[in-house]
Amino acid sequence: KAKRDKEHYMTKRDEYKEKIKKLEKEVEEKEEGLGELVDKAKRWSEEKIQSRKKVNSLTREVAKMEESLKQQEETQEPRELVTQKFESLSRTFARAEAQVKYMDEAVTF
């Protein structure tokens, strides 16, 4: 019986060693991914921000903000185009105003 128990515990020990090796590999992979995530976070902001919100809710908020930015970019015109339109309309308004003034002067004579 002792020999059987010894074999049983030896196989259990080997199984646990294999599990430990697998878990150590997973830890290494996650640490590599963590390094990339930390670098990404540092690009956004150097200082750490404490939050009571959970990661999932923060991830959803970021996704919503990104979607909102995409929609704004699609609907809004670039600054240069808006500036060009403003200048064009400003010149048109100045010409129309001058014409109205000229017509007003012509009417008063």
PDB file of C-alpha atoms in Angstrom, residues 2-103:
ATOM      1  CA  ALA A   2       2.803   2.426   0.801  1.00  0.00           C
ATOM      2  CA  LYS A   3       4.318   1.897  -2.633  1.00  0.00           C
ATOM      3  CA  ARG A   4       0.971   2.661  -4.280  1.00  0.00           C
ATOM      4  CA  ASP A   5       0.527   5.782  -2.166  1.00  0.00           C
ATOM      5  CA  LYS A   6       4.064   6.871  -3.014  1.00  0.00           C
ATOM      6  CA  GLU A   7       3.397   6.442  -6.737  1.00  0.00           C
ATOM      7  CA  HIS A   8       0.095   8.295  -6.411  1.00  0.00           C
ATOM      8  CA  TYR A   9       1.727  11.279  -4.720  1.00  0.00           C
ATOM      9  CA  MET A  10       4.642  11.237  -7.148  1.00  0.00           C
ATOM     10  CA  THR A  11       2.236  11.490 -10.092  1.00  0.00           C
ATOM     11  CA  LYS A  12       0.282  14.237  -8.296  1.00  0.00           C
ATOM     12  CA  ARG A  13       3.533  16.099  -7.666  1.00  0.00           C
ATOM     13  CA  ASP A  14       4.456  15.840 -11.354  1.00  0.00           C
ATOM     14  CA  GLU A  15       0.990  17.064 -12.353  1.00  0.00           C
ATOM     15  CA  TYR A  16       1.339  20.058 -10.044  1.00  0.00           C
ATOM     16  CA  LYS A  17       4.799  20.823 -11.443  1.00  0.00           C
ATOM     17  CA  GLU A  18       3.340  20.834 -14.957  1.00  0.00           C
ATOM     18  CA  LYS A  19       0.524  23.121 -13.828  1.00  0.00           C
ATOM     19  CA  ILE A  20       3.070  25.442 -12.239  1.00  0.00           C
ATOM     20  CA  LYS A  21       5.100  25.564 -15.458  1.00  0.00           C
ATOM     21  CA  LYS A  22       1.984  26.373 -17.503  1.00  0.00           C
ATOM     22  CA  LEU A  23       0.968  29.098 -15.072  1.00  0.00           C
ATOM     23  CA  GLU A  24       4.482  30.560 -15.090  1.00  0.00           C
ATOM     24  CA  LYS A  25       4.338  30.745 -18.898  1.00  0.00           C
ATOM     25  CA  GLU A  26       0.969  32.508 -18.688  1.00  0.00           C
ATOM     26  CA  VAL A  27       2.406  34.953 -16.153  1.00  0.00           C
ATOM     27  CA  GLU A  28       5.348  35.717 -18.466  1.00  0.00           C
ATOM     28  CA  GLU A  29       3.004  36.313 -21.418  1.00  0.00           C
ATOM     29  CA  LYS A  30       0.772  38.587 -19.368  1.00  0.00           C
ATOM     30  CA  GLU A  31       3.772  40.530 -18.044  1.00  0.00           C
ATOM     31  CA  GLU A  32       4.901  41.131 -21.636  1.00  0.00           C
ATOM     32  CA  GLY A  33       1.424  42.382 -22.503  1.00  0.00           C
ATOM     33  CA  LEU A  34       1.436  44.510 -19.368  1.00  0.00           C
ATOM     34  CA  GLY A  35       4.651  46.213 -20.493  1.00  0.00           C
ATOM     35  CA  GLU A  36       3.023  47.173 -23.781  1.00  0.00           C
ATOM     36  CA  LEU A  37      -0.077  48.467 -21.982  1.00  0.00           C
ATOM     37  CA  VAL A  38       2.043  50.513 -19.567  1.00  0.00           C
ATOM     38  CA  ASP A  39       3.912  52.083 -22.509  1.00  0.00           C
ATOM     39  CA  LYS A  40       0.600  52.898 -24.177  1.00  0.00           C
ATOM     40  CA  ALA A  41      -0.728  54.442 -20.962  1.00  0.00           C
ATOM     41  CA  LYS A  42       2.443  56.524 -20.559  1.00  0.00           C
ATOM     42  CA  ARG A  43       1.949  57.939 -24.043  1.00  0.00           C
ATOM     43  CA  TRP A  44      -1.467  59.197 -22.927  1.00  0.00           C
ATOM     44  CA  SER A  45      -0.364  60.529 -19.546  1.00  0.00           C
ATOM     45  CA  GLU A  46       2.789  60.204 -17.462  1.00  0.00           C
ATOM     46  CA  GLU A  47       1.026  60.472 -14.116  1.00  0.00           C
ATOM     47  CA  LYS A  48      -1.189  57.732 -12.756  1.00  0.00           C
ATOM     48  CA  ILE A  49      -4.815  58.611 -12.148  1.00  0.00           C
ATOM     49  CA  GLN A  50      -6.744  56.911  -9.383  1.00  0.00           C
ATOM     50  CA  SER A  51     -10.288  55.915 -10.248  1.00  0.00           C
ATOM     51  CA  ARG A  52     -13.010  54.006  -8.472  1.00  0.00           C
ATOM     52  CA  LYS A  53     -14.444  52.850 -11.769  1.00  0.00           C
ATOM     53  CA  LYS A  54     -13.808  49.343 -12.976  1.00  0.00           C
ATOM     54  CA  VAL A  55     -11.693  48.601 -16.025  1.00  0.00           C
ATOM     55  CA  ASN A  56     -14.682  47.429 -18.065  1.00  0.00           C
ATOM     56  CA  SER A  57     -16.615  50.646 -17.501  1.00  0.00           C
ATOM     57  CA  LEU A  58     -13.546  52.745 -18.339  1.00  0.00           C
ATOM     58  CA  THR A  59     -12.998  50.701 -21.490  1.00  0.00           C
ATOM     59  CA  ARG A  60     -16.615  51.288 -22.533  1.00  0.00           C
ATOM     60  CA  GLU A  61     -16.250  55.026 -21.876  1.00  0.00           C
ATOM     61  CA  VAL A  62     -13.096  55.207 -23.985  1.00  0.00           C
ATOM     62  CA  ALA A  63     -14.798  53.297 -26.805  1.00  0.00           C
ATOM     63  CA  LYS A  64     -17.778  55.685 -26.682  1.00  0.00           C
ATOM     64  CA  MET A  65     -15.451  58.688 -26.772  1.00  0.00           C
ATOM     65  CA  GLU A  66     -13.537  57.280 -29.734  1.00  0.00           C
ATOM     66  CA  GLU A  67     -16.808  56.658 -31.588  1.00  0.00           C
ATOM     67  CA  SER A  68     -17.966  60.184 -30.778  1.00  0.00           C
ATOM     68  CA  LEU A  69     -14.692  61.618 -32.113  1.00  0.00           C
ATOM     69  CA  LYS A  70     -15.040  59.614 -35.318  1.00  0.00           C
ATOM     70  CA  GLN A  71     -18.572  60.914 -35.827  1.00  0.00           C
ATOM     71  CA  GLN A  72     -17.453  64.480 -35.189  1.00  0.00           C
ATOM     72  CA  GLU A  73     -14.605  64.140 -37.667  1.00  0.00           C
ATOM     73  CA  GLU A  74     -17.023  62.833 -40.280  1.00  0.00           C
ATOM     74  CA  THR A  75     -19.600  65.572 -39.751  1.00  0.00           C
ATOM     75  CA  GLN A  76     -17.342  68.563 -39.145  1.00  0.00           C
ATOM     76  CA  GLU A  77     -15.323  70.208 -41.868  1.00  0.00           C
ATOM     77  CA  PRO A  78     -11.592  70.864 -41.502  1.00  0.00           C
ATOM     78  CA  ARG A  79     -10.527  74.206 -40.043  1.00  0.00           C
ATOM     79  CA  GLU A  80      -8.880  75.377 -43.277  1.00  0.00           C
ATOM     80  CA  LEU A  81     -12.076  74.792 -45.267  1.00  0.00           C
ATOM     81  CA  VAL A  82     -14.181  76.656 -42.708  1.00  0.00           C
ATOM     82  CA  THR A  83     -11.689  79.554 -42.776  1.00  0.00           C
ATOM     83  CA  GLN A  84     -11.802  79.692 -46.596  1.00  0.00           C
ATOM     84  CA  LYS A  85     -15.608  79.686 -46.598  1.00  0.00           C
ATOM     85  CA  PHE A  86     -15.675  82.435 -43.968  1.00  0.00           C
ATOM     86  CA  GLU A  87     -13.288  84.617 -45.946  1.00  0.00           C
ATOM     87  CA  SER A  88     -15.268  84.059 -49.162  1.00  0.00           C
ATOM     88  CA  LEU A  89     -18.583  84.865 -47.481  1.00  0.00           C
ATOM     89  CA  SER A  90     -17.010  87.871 -45.770  1.00  0.00           C
ATOM     90  CA  ARG A  91     -15.879  89.274 -49.136  1.00  0.00           C
ATOM     91  CA  THR A  92     -19.329  88.593 -50.621  1.00  0.00           C
ATOM     92  CA  PHE A  93     -20.969  90.379 -47.694  1.00  0.00           C
ATOM     93  CA  ALA A  94     -18.618  93.348 -48.043  1.00  0.00           C
ATOM     94  CA  ARG A  95     -19.466  93.629 -51.763  1.00  0.00           C
ATOM     95  CA  ALA A  96     -23.210  93.385 -51.083  1.00  0.00           C
ATOM     96  CA  GLU A  97     -22.926  95.974 -48.337  1.00  0.00           C
ATOM     97  CA  ALA A  98     -21.062  98.325 -50.679  1.00  0.00           C
ATOM     98  CA  GLN A  99     -23.724  97.827 -53.355  1.00  0.00           C
ATOM     99  CA  VAL A 100     -26.503  98.589 -50.860  1.00  0.00           C
ATOM    100  CA  LYS A 101     -24.674 101.719 -49.776  1.00  0.00           C
ATOM    101  CA  TYR A 102     -24.207 102.786 -53.411  1.00  0.00           C
ATOM    102  CA  MET A 103     -27.892 102.136 -54.116  1.00  0.00           C
TER     103      MET A 103
END
